[in-house]
Amino acid sequence: MPDSQPQPPPPPSSSPGPADPSSLLLCGARLTDGRTVDVRLGGGRIEAVGTAGSLAAGGTRACGTRVDLGGYLLLPAPADPHAHADTALSADAEGPVPYEPRDVQRRATEAALLQLGHGATAVRAHVRVGDVQGLGALEAVLQARRALRGLAELTTVAMPRVLTGVAGADGLAVLRDAVKMGASVVGGRPDLDPDPTGYVEAVLEVASEHGCPVDLHTDAGDPARLARLAAMAGGLRPGVTLSPCGDLGRLPNEVASRTADQLAAAGVAVVCLPQGGCGGVDRRGAAPVRLLRAAGVRVAAGSGALRDVSNPVGRGDPLEAAFLLASRYGLAPEDAYDTVSGSARAVLGLPEVRVEAGFPAELLAVRGDRLAGALSLAYSRVVVHRGRVVARTSAVREYCDSAASVELGLPRQGRGEVS
């Protein structure tokens, strides 16, 4: 288990934390189009974007608290559409994962804060319901959600195990109770049910009754089953998401392409897990993101397991997910980042974010001047949620004195001595 509890993020070093979250000026940030700008935030939204120095007239009283973002690239904040809050940070537990409500709430809260430090201001957490857990784990994650209000948005997916036959009657009742309790998404893993098609039908029925999105785990190795799911899900709003679909990339290309076309036509989104699998799937490996995107499927990327038995070294870092999609799966840096920002927010039903006036003030500043470099070495980060700085990570790399570095004028972040 971690050595210490998470602490509230410190305020920016350039000024005290904002007393009024509706007044904040981000100074000297670089945008992906190369411009250096000031950005004024108010009321949880971006009020104005202007050339550097143009919004600072009138002093601090006029423009509010200032945050110096010189040397930082300013981006729409990431979101994580696939996390597992109930099992997060449990890799070091002896024996079964502890499901005492207090343990689950603490782990879920710490996991969300870790992800917030990486930049994710919104997280969708899949939580098991029924069986031994009952509704206790869900209630604990909902408690964490309430405690995090104002720092990050945490939504929950109820995941029952079996929904068909005699054994599924209890699961279906628990699923309906979970939605009434506060789960905002209906999910689960149909592949584990004796009747996968019946499982999907039950999930879609509950989702339709309550107007909830659907988010299902599947390896996507059975194209006929996916075709049936696409046909059933086509008319459901607010939408259906599948993840992680790793086996789709192992199908013959012609079959995978036809399946991707069917998912696109039905409006089904796919969330891949490039950082590793999770407890809801048996195999690892990301979905064929380029094939899916070419077919018109909305593809987002999630973190999956965060240091549980499925992935003891999971980081829950959206920028690492984007880095892997760019470096391993051939996406352009802009497309890779979209999977953890714009597309991820769309999957979660959140409004679009651009660094333009009128858009939500959900922002991430990372040290660097180009997106590719930021994905490669994004150590220092400033996170803005609802118009205020909610997390800041500062990293300084220092080297011992070197005549070669001085002679060549190599960049140095720190000048202190290193023993």
CSV table of C-alpha atoms in Angstrom, one decimal:
chain,number,residue,atom,x,y,z
A,1,MET,CA,0.0,0.0,0.0
A,2,PRO,CA,1.2,3.6,-0.5
A,3,ASP,CA,3.4,5.1,2.3
A,4,SER,CA,1.3,8.2,2.7
A,5,GLN,CA,-2.1,9.7,2.0
A,6,PRO,CA,-2.5,12.0,-1.0
A,7,GLN,CA,-2.1,15.7,-0.1
A,8,PRO,CA,-4.0,18.6,-1.6
A,9,PRO,CA,-2.1,20.1,-4.6
A,10,PRO,CA,0.1,23.2,-3.8
A,11,PRO,CA,-0.9,26.5,-5.3
A,12,PRO,CA,1.2,27.8,-8.3
A,13,SER,CA,4.5,29.1,-7.1
A,14,SER,CA,4.0,32.4,-9.0
A,15,SER,CA,1.1,33.5,-6.8
A,16,PRO,CA,-1.2,32.4,-4.0
A,17,GLY,CA,-4.1,30.0,-4.8
A,18,PRO,CA,-7.0,31.9,-6.3
A,19,ALA,CA,-9.5,33.0,-3.7
A,20,ASP,CA,-12.1,33.4,-6.5
A,21,PRO,CA,-12.0,30.5,-9.0
A,22,SER,CA,-13.8,32.7,-11.6
A,23,SER,CA,-10.7,35.0,-12.0
A,24,LEU,CA,-7.5,33.5,-13.3
A,25,LEU,CA,-5.0,34.6,-15.9
A,26,LEU,CA,-2.6,32.1,-17.6
A,27,CYS,CA,0.3,34.1,-18.9
A,28,GLY,CA,2.7,33.3,-21.8
A,29,ALA,CA,1.5,29.8,-22.7
A,30,ARG,CA,2.3,28.3,-26.0
A,31,LEU,CA,-0.5,26.7,-28.2
A,32,THR,CA,-0.1,23.8,-30.6
A,33,ASP,CA,-0.3,26.2,-33.5
A,34,GLY,CA,2.9,28.0,-32.3
A,35,ARG,CA,1.3,31.1,-30.8
A,36,THR,CA,2.2,32.4,-27.4
A,37,VAL,CA,-0.8,33.7,-25.6
A,38,ASP,CA,-2.5,34.8,-22.4
A,39,VAL,CA,-5.7,33.0,-21.4
A,40,ARG,CA,-8.2,34.6,-19.0
A,41,LEU,CA,-10.6,32.2,-17.2
A,42,GLY,CA,-13.8,33.1,-15.4
A,43,GLY,CA,-16.9,31.3,-14.2
A,44,GLY,CA,-15.3,27.9,-15.1
A,45,ARG,CA,-14.9,28.9,-18.8
A,46,ILE,CA,-12.3,30.5,-21.0
A,47,GLU,CA,-13.2,34.2,-21.2
A,48,ALA,CA,-10.5,35.4,-23.6
A,49,VAL,CA,-7.4,34.4,-25.5
A,50,GLY,CA,-5.0,37.1,-26.6
A,51,THR,CA,-1.4,37.6,-27.6
A,52,ALA,CA,1.1,37.4,-24.7
A,53,GLY,CA,0.8,40.5,-22.5
A,54,SER,CA,-2.5,41.7,-24.1
A,55,LEU,CA,-4.8,40.6,-21.3
A,56,ALA,CA,-2.7,41.8,-18.4
A,57,ALA,CA,-3.5,45.5,-18.7
A,58,GLY,CA,-4.8,47.0,-15.5
A,59,GLY,CA,-2.7,44.9,-13.2
A,60,THR,CA,-3.6,42.0,-10.9
A,61,ARG,CA,-6.9,43.6,-9.7
A,62,ALA,CA,-8.2,43.7,-13.2
A,63,CYS,CA,-7.2,40.3,-14.4
A,64,GLY,CA,-7.2,38.3,-11.2
A,65,THR,CA,-4.6,35.7,-10.1
A,66,ARG,CA,-1.8,35.1,-12.6
A,67,VAL,CA,-0.1,31.9,-13.4
A,68,ASP,CA,3.2,32.1,-15.4
A,69,LEU,CA,3.1,29.4,-18.0
A,70,GLY,CA,6.2,30.5,-19.9
A,71,GLY,CA,7.8,27.4,-21.4
A,72,TYR,CA,4.6,25.4,-21.2
A,73,LEU,CA,2.3,24.0,-23.9
A,74,LEU,CA,-1.4,24.6,-23.1
A,75,LEU,CA,-3.8,21.8,-24.1
A,76,PRO,CA,-7.4,20.7,-23.5
A,77,ALA,CA,-7.3,18.5,-20.4
A,78,PRO,CA,-7.3,14.8,-20.8
A,79,ALA,CA,-10.1,12.5,-19.5
A,80,ASP,CA,-9.9,8.8,-18.6
A,81,PRO,CA,-12.8,6.8,-20.0
A,82,HIS,CA,-11.8,3.5,-18.5
A,83,ALA,CA,-10.4,3.0,-15.0
A,84,HIS,CA,-11.1,0.6,-12.2
A,85,ALA,CA,-11.4,2.5,-9.0
A,86,ASP,CA,-12.5,-0.4,-6.7
A,87,THR,CA,-9.4,-2.4,-7.4
A,88,ALA,CA,-6.9,0.4,-7.9
A,89,LEU,CA,-3.7,0.5,-5.8
A,90,SER,CA,-4.3,-3.1,-4.5
A,91,ALA,CA,-1.4,-4.9,-6.1
A,92,ASP,CA,0.5,-5.2,-2.8
A,93,ALA,CA,-2.4,-6.5,-0.8
A,94,GLU,CA,-1.9,-9.9,0.7
A,95,GLY,CA,-4.6,-12.3,-0.4
A,96,PRO,CA,-7.8,-11.2,-2.0
A,97,VAL,CA,-8.4,-7.5,-2.8
A,98,PRO,CA,-9.8,-5.9,0.4
A,99,TYR,CA,-13.4,-4.7,-0.3
A,100,GLU,CA,-14.2,-3.1,3.0
A,101,PRO,CA,-15.9,0.2,2.1
A,102,ARG,CA,-13.3,2.3,3.8
A,103,ASP,CA,-10.5,0.6,1.9
A,104,VAL,CA,-12.3,1.0,-1.4
A,105,GLN,CA,-13.1,4.7,-0.8
A,106,ARG,CA,-9.5,5.5,0.2
A,107,ARG,CA,-8.0,3.7,-2.9
A,108,ALA,CA,-10.6,5.2,-5.2
A,109,THR,CA,-9.9,8.7,-3.9
A,110,GLU,CA,-6.1,8.3,-4.1
A,111,ALA,CA,-6.3,6.8,-7.6
A,112,ALA,CA,-8.4,9.7,-8.8
A,113,LEU,CA,-5.9,12.2,-7.4
A,114,LEU,CA,-3.0,10.4,-9.0
A,115,GLN,CA,-4.8,10.6,-12.3
A,116,LEU,CA,-5.7,14.2,-11.7
A,117,GLY,CA,-2.0,15.0,-11.2
A,118,HIS,CA,-1.3,13.5,-14.6
A,119,GLY,CA,-4.0,15.8,-16.1
A,120,ALA,CA,-7.2,13.8,-16.2
A,121,THR,CA,-9.9,16.1,-14.8
A,122,ALA,CA,-12.7,13.5,-15.6
A,123,VAL,CA,-12.6,9.7,-15.0
A,124,ARG,CA,-15.1,6.9,-15.7
A,125,ALA,CA,-14.6,4.1,-13.2
A,126,HIS,CA,-15.9,0.6,-13.7
A,127,VAL,CA,-17.1,-0.9,-10.4
A,128,ARG,CA,-18.2,-4.5,-9.8
A,129,VAL,CA,-21.6,-5.0,-8.3
A,130,GLY,CA,-23.3,-8.1,-7.0
A,131,ASP,CA,-21.7,-11.4,-5.9
A,132,VAL,CA,-19.5,-10.9,-2.8
A,133,GLN,CA,-19.2,-7.1,-3.2
A,134,GLY,CA,-22.9,-6.4,-3.3
A,135,LEU,CA,-23.3,-2.7,-3.6
A,136,GLY,CA,-20.7,-1.8,-1.0
A,137,ALA,CA,-17.9,-1.1,-3.5
A,138,LEU,CA,-20.1,1.1,-5.6
A,139,GLU,CA,-21.3,3.1,-2.5
A,140,ALA,CA,-17.6,3.6,-1.5
A,141,VAL,CA,-16.7,4.9,-5.0
A,142,LEU,CA,-19.7,7.2,-4.9
A,143,GLN,CA,-18.5,8.5,-1.6
A,144,ALA,CA,-15.1,9.2,-3.2
A,145,ARG,CA,-16.9,11.0,-6.0
A,146,ARG,CA,-18.6,13.3,-3.6
A,147,ALA,CA,-15.4,14.0,-1.7
A,148,LEU,CA,-13.6,14.9,-5.0
A,149,ARG,CA,-16.2,17.3,-6.2
A,150,GLY,CA,-14.5,20.5,-7.3
A,151,LEU,CA,-11.2,18.7,-8.0
A,152,ALA,CA,-12.2,16.1,-10.6
A,153,GLU,CA,-15.3,14.5,-12.1
A,154,LEU,CA,-15.6,10.8,-11.2
A,155,THR,CA,-18.4,8.8,-12.7
A,156,THR,CA,-19.2,5.1,-12.2
A,157,VAL,CA,-20.1,2.2,-14.3
A,158,ALA,CA,-22.0,-0.7,-12.6
A,159,MET,CA,-20.6,-4.1,-13.7
A,160,PRO,CA,-22.7,-7.1,-12.8
A,161,ARG,CA,-21.2,-10.6,-13.5
A,162,VAL,CA,-24.2,-12.7,-14.7
A,163,LEU,CA,-27.6,-11.3,-16.0
A,164,THR,CA,-29.3,-14.3,-17.6
A,165,GLY,CA,-31.0,-17.5,-16.4
A,166,VAL,CA,-31.8,-18.2,-12.8
A,167,ALA,CA,-28.5,-17.0,-11.5
A,168,GLY,CA,-28.9,-13.7,-13.5
A,169,ALA,CA,-32.1,-12.7,-11.8
A,170,ASP,CA,-30.2,-11.4,-8.7
A,171,GLY,CA,-27.7,-9.7,-10.9
A,172,LEU,CA,-30.4,-7.9,-12.8
A,173,ALA,CA,-32.0,-6.7,-9.6
A,174,VAL,CA,-28.6,-5.5,-8.2
A,175,LEU,CA,-27.9,-3.7,-11.5
A,176,ARG,CA,-31.2,-1.8,-11.3
A,177,ASP,CA,-30.5,-0.9,-7.6
A,178,ALA,CA,-27.0,0.3,-8.6
A,179,VAL,CA,-28.5,2.8,-11.1
A,180,LYS,CA,-30.9,4.0,-8.5
A,181,MET,CA,-28.0,4.4,-6.1
A,182,GLY,CA,-26.1,6.7,-8.4
A,183,ALA,CA,-24.2,4.7,-11.0
A,184,SER,CA,-24.5,6.8,-14.2
A,185,VAL,CA,-23.4,4.1,-16.7
A,186,VAL,CA,-24.5,0.5,-17.2
A,187,GLY,CA,-21.8,-2.0,-18.0
A,188,GLY,CA,-20.3,-5.4,-17.4
A,189,ARG,CA,-18.7,-8.3,-19.4
A,190,PRO,CA,-21.1,-10.2,-21.6
A,191,ASP,CA,-18.4,-12.7,-22.5
A,192,LEU,CA,-18.6,-14.2,-19.0
A,193,ASP,CA,-22.3,-14.8,-19.1
A,194,PRO,CA,-23.6,-18.2,-20.4
A,195,ASP,CA,-25.8,-16.2,-22.8
A,196,PRO,CA,-23.7,-13.2,-24.0
A,197,THR,CA,-26.5,-11.9,-26.3
A,198,GLY,CA,-29.0,-12.2,-23.5
A,199,TYR,CA,-26.6,-10.3,-21.3
A,200,VAL,CA,-26.4,-7.4,-23.8
A,201,GLU,CA,-30.1,-7.3,-24.2
A,202,ALA,CA,-30.6,-7.0,-20.4
A,203,VAL,CA,-28.0,-4.3,-20.2
A,204,LEU,CA,-29.6,-2.3,-23.0
A,205,GLU,CA,-33.0,-2.7,-21.5
A,206,VAL,CA,-31.9,-1.3,-18.1
A,207,ALA,CA,-30.0,1.5,-19.9
A,208,SER,CA,-33.0,2.4,-21.9
A,209,GLU,CA,-35.2,2.5,-18.9
A,210,HIS,CA,-33.0,5.0,-17.1
A,211,GLY,CA,-31.5,6.9,-20.1
A,212,CYS,CA,-28.0,5.7,-19.2
A,213,PRO,CA,-25.0,5.2,-21.5
A,214,VAL,CA,-23.7,1.6,-21.9
A,215,ASP,CA,-20.0,0.6,-21.5
A,216,LEU,CA,-19.1,-3.1,-21.9
A,217,HIS,CA,-15.9,-5.0,-21.5
A,218,THR,CA,-15.2,-7.4,-24.4
A,219,ASP,CA,-12.1,-8.9,-26.1
A,220,ALA,CA,-14.1,-8.6,-29.4
A,221,GLY,CA,-12.8,-11.9,-30.7
A,222,ASP,CA,-16.2,-13.0,-32.0
A,223,PRO,CA,-17.2,-11.0,-35.1
A,224,ALA,CA,-20.7,-12.5,-35.2
A,225,ARG,CA,-21.3,-11.5,-31.6
A,226,LEU,CA,-20.1,-8.0,-32.3
A,227,ALA,CA,-22.4,-7.7,-35.3
A,228,ARG,CA,-25.4,-8.7,-33.2
A,229,LEU,CA,-24.3,-6.2,-30.5
A,230,ALA,CA,-24.0,-3.4,-33.1
A,231,ALA,CA,-27.4,-4.2,-34.5
A,232,MET,CA,-29.0,-4.1,-31.0
A,233,ALA,CA,-27.1,-0.9,-29.9
A,234,GLY,CA,-27.7,1.2,-33.0
A,235,GLY,CA,-30.6,3.1,-31.7
A,236,LEU,CA,-29.6,3.6,-28.1
A,237,ARG,CA,-28.8,7.1,-26.9
A,238,PRO,CA,-26.8,8.4,-25.2
A,239,GLY,CA,-24.5,5.8,-26.6
A,240,VAL,CA,-22.6,2.5,-26.3
A,241,THR,CA,-18.9,2.0,-25.7
A,242,LEU,CA,-16.9,-1.2,-26.0
A,243,SER,CA,-13.4,-1.8,-24.5
A,244,PRO,CA,-10.7,-2.9,-24.9
A,245,CYS,CA,-11.4,-5.0,-28.0
A,246,GLY,CA,-7.8,-6.3,-28.1
A,247,ASP,CA,-8.7,-9.5,-30.1
A,248,LEU,CA,-10.2,-7.4,-32.9
A,249,GLY,CA,-6.7,-6.8,-34.1
A,250,ARG,CA,-6.1,-10.6,-34.3
A,251,LEU,CA,-8.9,-11.2,-36.7
A,252,PRO,CA,-8.2,-11.4,-40.5
A,253,ASN,CA,-8.0,-7.9,-41.9
A,254,GLU,CA,-11.1,-8.3,-44.0
A,255,VAL,CA,-13.2,-9.5,-41.1
A,256,ALA,CA,-11.9,-6.8,-38.8
A,257,SER,CA,-12.6,-4.1,-41.4
A,258,ARG,CA,-16.2,-5.4,-41.8
A,259,THR,CA,-16.7,-5.4,-38.1
A,260,ALA,CA,-15.3,-1.9,-37.8
A,261,ASP,CA,-17.7,-0.7,-40.4
A,262,GLN,CA,-20.6,-2.2,-38.5
A,263,LEU,CA,-19.5,-0.5,-35.2
A,264,ALA,CA,-19.2,2.8,-37.0
A,265,ALA,CA,-22.6,2.5,-38.6
A,266,ALA,CA,-24.2,1.8,-35.2
A,267,GLY,CA,-22.3,4.7,-33.5
A,268,VAL,CA,-20.5,2.4,-31.1
A,269,ALA,CA,-17.3,3.9,-29.7
A,270,VAL,CA,-14.2,1.8,-28.7
A,271,VAL,CA,-11.9,2.6,-25.8
A,272,CYS,CA,-8.5,0.9,-26.1
A,273,LEU,CA,-6.0,0.3,-23.3
A,274,PRO,CA,-2.5,0.8,-24.6
A,275,GLN,CA,-1.0,0.8,-21.1
A,276,GLY,CA,-2.1,-2.8,-20.4
A,277,GLY,CA,-5.2,-4.8,-19.7
A,278,CYS,CA,-7.6,-4.8,-16.7
A,279,GLY,CA,-9.4,-7.3,-14.5
A,280,GLY,CA,-12.3,-7.4,-17.0
A,281,VAL,CA,-10.4,-9.0,-19.9
A,282,ASP,CA,-8.1,-12.0,-20.3
A,283,ARG,CA,-5.7,-10.8,-22.9
A,284,ARG,CA,-3.6,-7.7,-23.5
A,285,GLY,CA,-3.0,-5.7,-26.6
A,286,ALA,CA,-4.6,-2.6,-27.9
A,287,ALA,CA,-7.4,-2.6,-30.4
A,288,PRO,CA,-6.5,-1.8,-34.1
A,289,VAL,CA,-6.9,1.9,-33.6
A,290,ARG,CA,-5.9,2.9,-37.1
A,291,LEU,CA,-8.3,0.5,-38.7
A,292,LEU,CA,-11.1,1.6,-36.4
A,293,ARG,CA,-10.5,5.3,-37.0
A,294,ALA,CA,-10.3,4.8,-40.8
A,295,ALA,CA,-13.8,3.2,-40.6
A,296,GLY,CA,-15.2,6.1,-38.7
A,297,VAL,CA,-15.3,4.6,-35.3
A,298,ARG,CA,-14.7,7.0,-32.4
A,299,VAL,CA,-11.6,5.7,-30.6
A,300,ALA,CA,-10.6,6.8,-27.2
A,301,ALA,CA,-7.9,5.5,-24.9
A,302,GLY,CA,-8.1,4.7,-21.2
A,303,SER,CA,-5.7,3.6,-18.5
A,304,GLY,CA,-7.3,0.3,-17.4
A,305,ALA,CA,-5.7,-1.1,-14.3
A,306,LEU,CA,-3.8,1.2,-11.9
A,307,ARG,CA,-1.4,-0.9,-9.9
A,308,ASP,CA,-3.7,-3.8,-9.2
A,309,VAL,CA,-3.1,-7.5,-9.9
A,310,SER,CA,-3.9,-7.0,-13.6
A,311,ASN,CA,-1.1,-4.5,-14.0
A,312,PRO,CA,1.0,-3.9,-10.9
A,313,VAL,CA,2.9,-1.1,-12.6
A,314,GLY,CA,-0.1,0.7,-14.2
A,315,ARG,CA,0.3,4.5,-14.1
A,316,GLY,CA,-3.1,5.8,-15.0
A,317,ASP,CA,-1.4,8.5,-17.1
A,318,PRO,CA,-3.3,9.6,-20.2
A,319,LEU,CA,-0.2,11.1,-21.8
A,320,GLU,CA,1.6,7.7,-21.5
A,321,ALA,CA,-1.4,6.2,-23.3
A,322,ALA,CA,-1.1,8.8,-26.1
A,323,PHE,CA,2.7,8.3,-26.2
A,324,LEU,CA,2.2,4.5,-26.7
A,325,LEU,CA,-0.4,5.1,-29.5
A,326,ALA,CA,2.0,7.3,-31.3
A,327,SER,CA,5.2,5.4,-30.7
A,328,ARG,CA,3.9,1.8,-31.0
A,329,TYR,CA,0.7,2.0,-33.1
A,330,GLY,CA,1.7,4.7,-35.6
A,331,LEU,CA,-0.8,7.5,-34.8
A,332,ALA,CA,0.3,11.1,-35.3
A,333,PRO,CA,0.9,12.9,-32.0
A,334,GLU,CA,-2.2,15.1,-32.6
A,335,ASP,CA,-4.4,12.1,-33.2
A,336,ALA,CA,-2.9,10.2,-30.3
A,337,TYR,CA,-3.6,13.1,-27.9
A,338,ASP,CA,-7.1,13.3,-29.2
A,339,THR,CA,-7.8,9.8,-28.0
A,340,VAL,CA,-7.2,10.9,-24.4
A,341,SER,CA,-8.7,14.4,-24.7
A,342,GLY,CA,-11.4,15.3,-27.3
A,343,SER,CA,-12.5,11.7,-28.1
A,344,ALA,CA,-12.3,10.7,-24.5
A,345,ARG,CA,-14.5,13.6,-23.4
A,346,ALA,CA,-17.0,12.8,-26.2
A,347,VAL,CA,-17.2,9.2,-25.0
A,348,LEU,CA,-17.9,10.5,-21.5
A,349,GLY,CA,-20.6,12.8,-22.8
A,350,LEU,CA,-18.7,15.9,-21.8
A,351,PRO,CA,-18.6,19.2,-23.8
A,352,GLU,CA,-15.8,19.8,-26.2
A,353,VAL,CA,-12.8,21.8,-25.0
A,354,ARG,CA,-10.7,24.1,-27.1
A,355,VAL,CA,-8.3,26.8,-26.0
A,356,GLU,CA,-10.7,29.4,-27.3
A,357,ALA,CA,-13.1,31.9,-25.6
A,358,GLY,CA,-16.4,30.3,-24.5
A,359,PHE,CA,-15.1,26.8,-24.0
A,360,PRO,CA,-14.9,25.0,-20.6
A,361,ALA,CA,-11.7,25.8,-18.6
A,362,GLU,CA,-10.5,22.2,-18.5
A,363,LEU,CA,-6.8,22.6,-19.4
A,364,LEU,CA,-3.5,20.9,-19.0
A,365,ALA,CA,-0.1,22.8,-19.3
A,366,VAL,CA,2.9,20.6,-19.9
A,367,ARG,CA,6.5,21.8,-20.2
A,368,GLY,CA,7.6,22.0,-23.8
A,369,ASP,CA,6.8,23.8,-27.0
A,370,ARG,CA,5.6,21.0,-29.3
A,371,LEU,CA,3.1,18.2,-28.7
A,372,ALA,CA,5.5,15.4,-29.8
A,373,GLY,CA,8.0,16.6,-27.3
A,374,ALA,CA,5.4,16.9,-24.5
A,375,LEU,CA,4.3,13.3,-25.1
A,376,SER,CA,7.9,12.2,-24.9
A,377,LEU,CA,9.0,14.2,-21.8
A,378,ALA,CA,5.9,15.5,-20.1
A,379,TYR,CA,7.1,15.6,-16.5
A,380,SER,CA,6.1,19.1,-15.3
A,381,ARG,CA,2.3,19.7,-15.5
A,382,VAL,CA,-0.2,22.2,-14.4
A,383,VAL,CA,-3.9,21.0,-14.3
A,384,VAL,CA,-6.9,23.4,-14.5
A,385,HIS,CA,-10.4,22.2,-13.6
A,386,ARG,CA,-13.4,24.4,-13.7
A,387,GLY,CA,-11.2,27.4,-14.1
A,388,ARG,CA,-8.8,26.9,-11.2
A,389,VAL,CA,-5.4,25.2,-10.7
A,390,VAL,CA,-6.1,21.9,-9.0
A,391,ALA,CA,-2.8,20.1,-9.4
A,392,ARG,CA,0.8,21.0,-10.2
A,393,THR,CA,3.8,18.7,-10.7
A,394,SER,CA,7.3,20.2,-11.1
A,395,ALA,CA,10.3,18.2,-12.2
A,396,VAL,CA,13.8,19.5,-12.4
A,397,ARG,CA,16.6,17.5,-14.0
A,398,GLU,CA,20.1,18.3,-12.8
A,399,TYR,CA,23.5,17.1,-14.0
A,400,CYS,CA,26.9,17.3,-12.4
A,401,ASP,CA,29.2,19.9,-13.8
A,402,SER,CA,30.4,19.0,-17.3
A,403,ALA,CA,32.8,21.0,-19.5
A,404,ALA,CA,31.2,19.4,-22.6
A,405,SER,CA,27.7,20.7,-21.7
A,406,VAL,CA,29.1,24.2,-20.9
A,407,GLU,CA,31.1,24.3,-24.1
A,408,LEU,CA,28.2,23.2,-26.3
A,409,GLY,CA,25.6,25.4,-24.5
A,410,LEU,CA,23.3,22.5,-23.8
A,411,PRO,CA,20.1,23.4,-22.0
A,412,ARG,CA,20.0,22.9,-18.2
A,413,GLN,CA,16.9,22.9,-16.0
A,414,GLY,CA,18.9,23.1,-12.8
A,415,ARG,CA,22.3,24.4,-11.8
A,416,GLY,CA,22.6,22.8,-8.4
A,417,GLU,CA,25.5,20.3,-7.7
A,418,VAL,CA,24.7,16.7,-7.9
A,419,SER,CA,26.7,14.4,-5.6
